[in-house]
Coordinates of C-alpha atoms in Angstrom, one line a residue:
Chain B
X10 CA 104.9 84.8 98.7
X11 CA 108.1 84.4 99.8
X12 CA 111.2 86.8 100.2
X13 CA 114.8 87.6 101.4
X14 CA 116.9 90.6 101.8
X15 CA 120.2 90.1 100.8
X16 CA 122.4 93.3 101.7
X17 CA 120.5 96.1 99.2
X18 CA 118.7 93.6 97.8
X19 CA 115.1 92.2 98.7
X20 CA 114.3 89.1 96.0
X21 CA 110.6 88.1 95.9
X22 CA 108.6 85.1 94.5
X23 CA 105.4 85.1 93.9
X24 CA 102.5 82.4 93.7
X25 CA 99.9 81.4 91.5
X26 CA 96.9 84.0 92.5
X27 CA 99.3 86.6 94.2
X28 CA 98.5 90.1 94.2
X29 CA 101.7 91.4 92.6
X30 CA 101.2 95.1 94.3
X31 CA 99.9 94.1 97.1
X32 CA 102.5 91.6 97.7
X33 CA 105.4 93.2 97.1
X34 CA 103.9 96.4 99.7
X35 CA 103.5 93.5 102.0
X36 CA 107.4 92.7 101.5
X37 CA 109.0 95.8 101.3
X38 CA 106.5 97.2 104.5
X39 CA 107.8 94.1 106.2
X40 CA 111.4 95.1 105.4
X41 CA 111.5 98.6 106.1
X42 CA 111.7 99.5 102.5
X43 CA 110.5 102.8 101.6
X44 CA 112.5 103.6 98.6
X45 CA 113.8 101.2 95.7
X46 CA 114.5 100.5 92.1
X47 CA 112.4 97.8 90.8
X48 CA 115.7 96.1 88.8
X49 CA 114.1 92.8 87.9
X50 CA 110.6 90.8 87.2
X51 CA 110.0 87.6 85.3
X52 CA 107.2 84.7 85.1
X53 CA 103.8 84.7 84.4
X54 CA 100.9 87.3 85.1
X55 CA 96.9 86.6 84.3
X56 CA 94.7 89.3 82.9
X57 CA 97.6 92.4 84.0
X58 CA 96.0 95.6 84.1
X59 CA 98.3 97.6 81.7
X60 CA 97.4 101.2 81.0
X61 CA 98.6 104.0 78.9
X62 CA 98.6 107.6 80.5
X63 CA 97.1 110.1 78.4
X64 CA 96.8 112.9 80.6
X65 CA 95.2 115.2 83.7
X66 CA 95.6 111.8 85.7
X67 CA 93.7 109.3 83.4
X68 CA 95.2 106.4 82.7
X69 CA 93.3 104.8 79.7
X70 CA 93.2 101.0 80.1
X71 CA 94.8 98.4 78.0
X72 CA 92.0 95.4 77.6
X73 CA 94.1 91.9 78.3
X74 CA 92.0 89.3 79.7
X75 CA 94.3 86.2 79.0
X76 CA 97.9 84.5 80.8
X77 CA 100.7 85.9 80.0
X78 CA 104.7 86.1 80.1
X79 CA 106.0 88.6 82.1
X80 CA 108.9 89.5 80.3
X81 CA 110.1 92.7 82.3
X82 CA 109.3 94.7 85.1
X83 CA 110.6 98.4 85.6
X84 CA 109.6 100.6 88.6
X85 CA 110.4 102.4 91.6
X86 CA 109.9 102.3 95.1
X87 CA 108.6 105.8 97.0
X88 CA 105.7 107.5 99.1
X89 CA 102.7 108.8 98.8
X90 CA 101.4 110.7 101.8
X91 CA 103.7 108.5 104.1
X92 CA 102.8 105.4 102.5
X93 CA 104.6 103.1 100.4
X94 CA 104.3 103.7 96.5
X95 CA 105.2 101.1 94.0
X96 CA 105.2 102.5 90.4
X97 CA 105.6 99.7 88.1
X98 CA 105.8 99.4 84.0
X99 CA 105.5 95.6 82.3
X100 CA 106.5 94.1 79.4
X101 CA 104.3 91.5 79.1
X102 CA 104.5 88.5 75.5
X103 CA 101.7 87.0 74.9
X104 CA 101.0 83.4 73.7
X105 CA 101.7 84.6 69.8
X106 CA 104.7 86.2 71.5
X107 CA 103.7 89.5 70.7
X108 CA 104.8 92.1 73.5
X109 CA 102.2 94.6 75.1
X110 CA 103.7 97.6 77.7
X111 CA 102.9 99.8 79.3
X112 CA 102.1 101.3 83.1
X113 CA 100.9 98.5 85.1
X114 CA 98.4 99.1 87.2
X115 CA 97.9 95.5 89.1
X116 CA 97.3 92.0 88.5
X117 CA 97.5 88.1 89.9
X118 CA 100.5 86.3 89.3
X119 CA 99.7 83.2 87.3
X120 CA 102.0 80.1 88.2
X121 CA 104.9 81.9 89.5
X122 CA 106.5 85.6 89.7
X123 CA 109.9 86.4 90.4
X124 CA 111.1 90.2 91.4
X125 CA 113.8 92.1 92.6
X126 CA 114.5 95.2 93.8
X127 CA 117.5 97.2 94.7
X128 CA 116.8 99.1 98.4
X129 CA 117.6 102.4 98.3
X130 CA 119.3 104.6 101.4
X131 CA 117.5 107.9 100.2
X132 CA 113.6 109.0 100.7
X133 CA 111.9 109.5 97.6
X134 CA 108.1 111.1 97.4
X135 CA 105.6 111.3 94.8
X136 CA 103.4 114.7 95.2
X137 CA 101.1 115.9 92.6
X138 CA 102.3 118.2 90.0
X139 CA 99.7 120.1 88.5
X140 CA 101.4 120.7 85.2
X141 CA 101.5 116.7 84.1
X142 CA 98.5 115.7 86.7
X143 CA 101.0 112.8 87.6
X144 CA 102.5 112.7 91.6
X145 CA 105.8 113.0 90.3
X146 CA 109.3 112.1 92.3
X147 CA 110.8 114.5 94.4
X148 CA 113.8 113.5 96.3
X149 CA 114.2 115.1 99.8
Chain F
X3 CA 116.2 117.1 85.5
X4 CA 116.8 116.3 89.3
X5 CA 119.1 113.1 90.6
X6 CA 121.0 112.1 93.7
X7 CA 123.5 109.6 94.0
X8 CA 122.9 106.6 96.9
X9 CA 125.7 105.1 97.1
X10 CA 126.5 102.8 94.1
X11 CA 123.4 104.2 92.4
X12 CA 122.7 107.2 90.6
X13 CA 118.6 107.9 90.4
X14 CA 117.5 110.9 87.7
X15 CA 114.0 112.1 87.5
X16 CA 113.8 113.6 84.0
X17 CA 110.5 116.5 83.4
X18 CA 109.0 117.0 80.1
X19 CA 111.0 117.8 77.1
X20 CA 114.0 116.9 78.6
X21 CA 116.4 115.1 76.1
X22 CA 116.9 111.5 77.5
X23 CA 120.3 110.9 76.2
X24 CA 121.4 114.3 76.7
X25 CA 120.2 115.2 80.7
X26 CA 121.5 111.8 81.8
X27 CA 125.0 112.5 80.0
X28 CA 125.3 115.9 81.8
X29 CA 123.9 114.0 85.4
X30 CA 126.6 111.0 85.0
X31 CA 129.2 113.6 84.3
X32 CA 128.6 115.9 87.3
X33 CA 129.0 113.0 89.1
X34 CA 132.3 111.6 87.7
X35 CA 130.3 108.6 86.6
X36 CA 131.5 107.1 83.5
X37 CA 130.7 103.6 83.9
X38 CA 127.7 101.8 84.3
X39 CA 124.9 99.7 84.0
X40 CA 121.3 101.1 83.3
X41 CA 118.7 99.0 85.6
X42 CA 115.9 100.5 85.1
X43 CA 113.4 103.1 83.2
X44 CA 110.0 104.0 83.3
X45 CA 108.0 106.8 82.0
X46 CA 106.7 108.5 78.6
X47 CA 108.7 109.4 75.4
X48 CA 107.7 111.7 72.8
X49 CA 108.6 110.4 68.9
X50 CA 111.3 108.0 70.7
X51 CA 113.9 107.1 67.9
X52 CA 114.5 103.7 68.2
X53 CA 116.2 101.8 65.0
X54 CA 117.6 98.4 64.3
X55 CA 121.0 97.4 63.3
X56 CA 121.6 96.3 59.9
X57 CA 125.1 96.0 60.0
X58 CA 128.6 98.0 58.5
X59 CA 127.4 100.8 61.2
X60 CA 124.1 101.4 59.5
X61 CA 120.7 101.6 62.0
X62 CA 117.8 101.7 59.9
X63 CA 115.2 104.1 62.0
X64 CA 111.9 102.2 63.1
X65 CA 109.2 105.6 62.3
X66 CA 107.4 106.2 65.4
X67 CA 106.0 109.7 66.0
X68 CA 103.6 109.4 69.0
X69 CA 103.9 109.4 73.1
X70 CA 104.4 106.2 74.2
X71 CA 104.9 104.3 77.4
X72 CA 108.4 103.9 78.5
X73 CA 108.1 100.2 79.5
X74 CA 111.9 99.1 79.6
X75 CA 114.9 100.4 79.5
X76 CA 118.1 98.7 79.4
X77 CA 121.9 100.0 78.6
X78 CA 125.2 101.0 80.2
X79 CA 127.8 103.7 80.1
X80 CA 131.0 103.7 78.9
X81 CA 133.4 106.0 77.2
X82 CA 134.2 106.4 73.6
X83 CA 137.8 108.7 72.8
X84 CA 137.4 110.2 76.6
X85 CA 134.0 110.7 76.2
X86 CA 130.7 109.3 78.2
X87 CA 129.0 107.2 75.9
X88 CA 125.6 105.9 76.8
X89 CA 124.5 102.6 75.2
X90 CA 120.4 102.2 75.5
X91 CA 117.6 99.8 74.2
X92 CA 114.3 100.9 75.3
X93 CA 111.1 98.9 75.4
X94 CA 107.9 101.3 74.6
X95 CA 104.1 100.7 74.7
X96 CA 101.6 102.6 72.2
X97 CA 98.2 103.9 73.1
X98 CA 96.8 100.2 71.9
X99 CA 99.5 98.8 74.6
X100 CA 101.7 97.4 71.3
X101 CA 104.9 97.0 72.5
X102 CA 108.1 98.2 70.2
X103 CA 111.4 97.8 71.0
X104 CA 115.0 98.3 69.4
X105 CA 118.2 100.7 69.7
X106 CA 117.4 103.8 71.2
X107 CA 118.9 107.0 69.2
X108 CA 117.3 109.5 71.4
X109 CA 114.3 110.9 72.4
X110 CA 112.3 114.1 74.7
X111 CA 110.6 113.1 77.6
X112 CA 106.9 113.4 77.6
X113 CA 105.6 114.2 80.7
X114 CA 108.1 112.5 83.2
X115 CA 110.9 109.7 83.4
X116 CA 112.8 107.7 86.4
X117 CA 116.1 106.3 85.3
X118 CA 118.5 104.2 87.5
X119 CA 122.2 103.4 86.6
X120 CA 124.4 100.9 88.7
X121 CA 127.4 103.1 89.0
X122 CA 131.0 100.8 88.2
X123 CA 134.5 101.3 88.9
X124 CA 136.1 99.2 86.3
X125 CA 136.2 101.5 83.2
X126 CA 134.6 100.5 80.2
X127 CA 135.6 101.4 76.8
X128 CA 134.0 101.4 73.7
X129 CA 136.3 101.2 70.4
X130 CA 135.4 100.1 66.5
X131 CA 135.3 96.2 65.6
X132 CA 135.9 95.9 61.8
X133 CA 134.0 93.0 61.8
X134 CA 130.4 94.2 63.1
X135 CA 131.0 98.0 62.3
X136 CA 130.3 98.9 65.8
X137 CA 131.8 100.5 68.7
X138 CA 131.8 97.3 70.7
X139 CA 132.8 97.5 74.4
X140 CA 136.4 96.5 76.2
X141 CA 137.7 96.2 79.5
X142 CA 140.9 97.7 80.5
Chain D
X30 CA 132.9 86.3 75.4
X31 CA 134.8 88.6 77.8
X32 CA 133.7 89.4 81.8
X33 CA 134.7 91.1 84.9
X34 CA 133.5 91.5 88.2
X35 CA 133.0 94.9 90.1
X36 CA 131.9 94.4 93.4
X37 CA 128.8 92.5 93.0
X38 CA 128.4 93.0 89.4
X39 CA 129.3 90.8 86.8
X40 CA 129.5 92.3 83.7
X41 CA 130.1 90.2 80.2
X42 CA 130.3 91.1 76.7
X43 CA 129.3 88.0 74.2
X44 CA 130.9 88.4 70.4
X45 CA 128.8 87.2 67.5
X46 CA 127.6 83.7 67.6
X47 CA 128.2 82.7 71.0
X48 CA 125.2 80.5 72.7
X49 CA 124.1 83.3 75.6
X50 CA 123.1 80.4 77.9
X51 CA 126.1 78.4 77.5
X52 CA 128.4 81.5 78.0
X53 CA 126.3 83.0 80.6
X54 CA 127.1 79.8 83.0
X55 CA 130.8 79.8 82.0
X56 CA 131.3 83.0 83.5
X57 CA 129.3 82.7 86.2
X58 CA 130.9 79.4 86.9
X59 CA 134.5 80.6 86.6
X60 CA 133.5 83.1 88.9
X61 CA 131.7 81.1 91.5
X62 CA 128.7 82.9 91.0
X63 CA 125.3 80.5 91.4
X64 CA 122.8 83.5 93.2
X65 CA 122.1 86.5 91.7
X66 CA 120.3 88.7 89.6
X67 CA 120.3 89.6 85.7
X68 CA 119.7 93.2 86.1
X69 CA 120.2 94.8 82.4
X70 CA 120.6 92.8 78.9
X71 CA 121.1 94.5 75.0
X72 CA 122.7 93.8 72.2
X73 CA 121.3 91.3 69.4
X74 CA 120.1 87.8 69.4
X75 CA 119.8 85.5 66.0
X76 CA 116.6 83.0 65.7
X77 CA 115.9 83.5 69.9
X78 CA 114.3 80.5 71.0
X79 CA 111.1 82.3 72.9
X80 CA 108.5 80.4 74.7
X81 CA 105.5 80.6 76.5
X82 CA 104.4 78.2 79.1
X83 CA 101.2 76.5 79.3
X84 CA 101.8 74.3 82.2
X85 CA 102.8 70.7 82.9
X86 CA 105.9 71.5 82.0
X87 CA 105.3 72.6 78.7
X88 CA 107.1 75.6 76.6
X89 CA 105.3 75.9 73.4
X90 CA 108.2 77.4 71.4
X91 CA 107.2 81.3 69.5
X92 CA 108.7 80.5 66.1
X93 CA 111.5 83.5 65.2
X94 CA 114.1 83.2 62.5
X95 CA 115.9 86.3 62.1
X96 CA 117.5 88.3 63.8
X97 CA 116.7 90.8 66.5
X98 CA 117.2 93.5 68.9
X99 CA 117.8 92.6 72.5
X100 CA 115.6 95.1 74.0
X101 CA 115.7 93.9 77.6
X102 CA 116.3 91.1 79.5
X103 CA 115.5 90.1 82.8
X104 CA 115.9 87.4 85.2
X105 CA 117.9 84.9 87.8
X106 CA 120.5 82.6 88.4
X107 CA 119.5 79.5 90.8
X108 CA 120.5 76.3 90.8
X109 CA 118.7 73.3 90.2
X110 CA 120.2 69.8 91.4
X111 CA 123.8 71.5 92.4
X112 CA 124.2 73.3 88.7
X113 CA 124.1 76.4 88.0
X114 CA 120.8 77.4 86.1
X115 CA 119.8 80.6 84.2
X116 CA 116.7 81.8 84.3
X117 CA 115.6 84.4 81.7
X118 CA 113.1 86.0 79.9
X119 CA 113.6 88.3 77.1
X120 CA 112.2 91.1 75.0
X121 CA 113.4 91.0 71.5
X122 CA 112.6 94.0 68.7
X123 CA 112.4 93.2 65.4
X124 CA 113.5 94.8 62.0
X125 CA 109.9 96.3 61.9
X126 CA 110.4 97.4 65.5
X127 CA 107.7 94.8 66.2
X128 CA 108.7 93.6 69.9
X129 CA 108.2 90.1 71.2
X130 CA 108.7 88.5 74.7
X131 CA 108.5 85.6 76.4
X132 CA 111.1 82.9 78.3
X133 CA 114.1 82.6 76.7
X134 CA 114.8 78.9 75.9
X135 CA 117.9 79.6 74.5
X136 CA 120.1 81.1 71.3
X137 CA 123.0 82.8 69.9
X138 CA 124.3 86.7 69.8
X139 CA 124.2 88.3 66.7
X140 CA 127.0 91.1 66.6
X141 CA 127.0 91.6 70.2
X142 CA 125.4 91.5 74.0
X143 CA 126.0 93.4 77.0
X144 CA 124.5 91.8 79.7
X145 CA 125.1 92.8 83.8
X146 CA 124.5 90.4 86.6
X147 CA 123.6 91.1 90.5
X148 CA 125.9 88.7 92.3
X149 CA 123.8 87.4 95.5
X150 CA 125.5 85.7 98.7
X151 CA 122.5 84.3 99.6
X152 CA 121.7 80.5 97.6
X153 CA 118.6 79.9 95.8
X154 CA 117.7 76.8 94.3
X155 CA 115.1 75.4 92.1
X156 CA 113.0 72.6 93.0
X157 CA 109.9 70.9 91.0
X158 CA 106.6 72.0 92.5
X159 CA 103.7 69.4 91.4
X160 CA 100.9 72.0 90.9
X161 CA 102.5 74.3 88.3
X162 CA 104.9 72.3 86.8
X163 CA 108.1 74.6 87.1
X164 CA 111.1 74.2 88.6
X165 CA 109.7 76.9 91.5
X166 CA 112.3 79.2 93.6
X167 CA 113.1 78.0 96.9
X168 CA 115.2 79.8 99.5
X169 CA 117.5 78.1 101.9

């Protein structure tokens, strides 16, 4: 992994076998980032763990044991509890080209991995909320 | 609906049922926002309306009555006649992680959604084009 | 195709049939842009040229001929060998709502595109790296 912050923006590339999470925590702890919009994420990912949420905090798992593209990558930047939270979704094509999405829930980088993310100014925490059994944002 | 603005960049946190199109047009306009970009969006949908463009101002709706993943969401904000205008294509994953993706007409939140929006100076309007039957944008 | 710069956002709008690529560079060339960001892409592509890479160097095109929905696009501008190069990867919905992804070897608008790039101060090159084949991210 490699990384720069350039003004509100810390760009990221990955290598072949990277963590992605784990990674990018790595980065943005590294920076001082606490809070973010994930604006940007190409290149390749093997075997992502995608998920679909289908309530009281189970995310039901999307079965993807292959390379693929990794066409976008949407998320956020928060805490949890006083630790960094990165809340990611993928769009991921596969070698047919068909797209899977969905929440991402981790995964190795495969070749190379390229994200960006715009650093935010403001605190933003994830708590539980007992009504959707997600730890939604709250902004302080 | 909750959202704060960090400088350049307005962040919304949406909450079940909330109409998409509808709670980020009432957050941009408290905030004198009227031009835009739309970075980033991740979340759930309920029976998201996407459609695709076949021309002479005709979208042809895509059925798709189910919660989904929100895996992408890309767009801007403009105005049309004085009026904020929000422009969206959204990326969604189904329960089987099969990605759809087109125009996005509208929608209700399921559960929760975090959208970001690059807020611009320069205004951007959107005016007819005879030629592609769309409001297609301009710069003043 | 028409642009403008806000700050550090570059904003262009491509008119039916322009070559994204080829346009892309013109306005980031006229604009001295070679670092940044491509933060947010819609509109509609005809016959996108979508690949997936299987290493060595290799893009084994995802045959498409018809025309699509940009749903998102993400990705960078570097440059390889002094010239400015766009890298990008798209998500692409089709009449069926269908979407694909993949890298985006190239192709023309159908109708129109809206795409917004991050403008970065900060140079980035791209340099070949033996093990993966790619022209990997390198930062001076």
């Amino acid at each position: 992994m490699e990384f720069f912050r350039d003004g509100d923006v810390l760009f990221m590339r990955f290598s072949d076998g990277d963590d992605l999470l784990g990674c990018m925590k790595q980065a943005l702890a590294s920076q001082g980032v606490r809070s973010g919009v994930v604006v940007c994420g190409v290149g390749m990912l093997k075997s992502p763990q995608l998920a679909f949420y289908t309530g009281k905090g189970v995310y039901q798992p999307i079965p993807m044991d292959e390379e693929v593209e990794l066409a976008a990558l949407n998320g956020n930047v928060a805490t949890v509890d006083g630790e960094i939270f990165i809340h990611l979704h993928a769009t991921v094509g596969r070698k047919s080209g068909e797209a899977m999405g969905g929440h991402f829930s981790g995964g190795k980088v495969h070749m190379t991995a390229e994200v960006a993310v715009r650093v935010l100014n403001k605190a933003m925490i994830r708590a539980l909320d007992a009504k959707t059994g997600l730890r939604t944002l709250r902004f302080q």
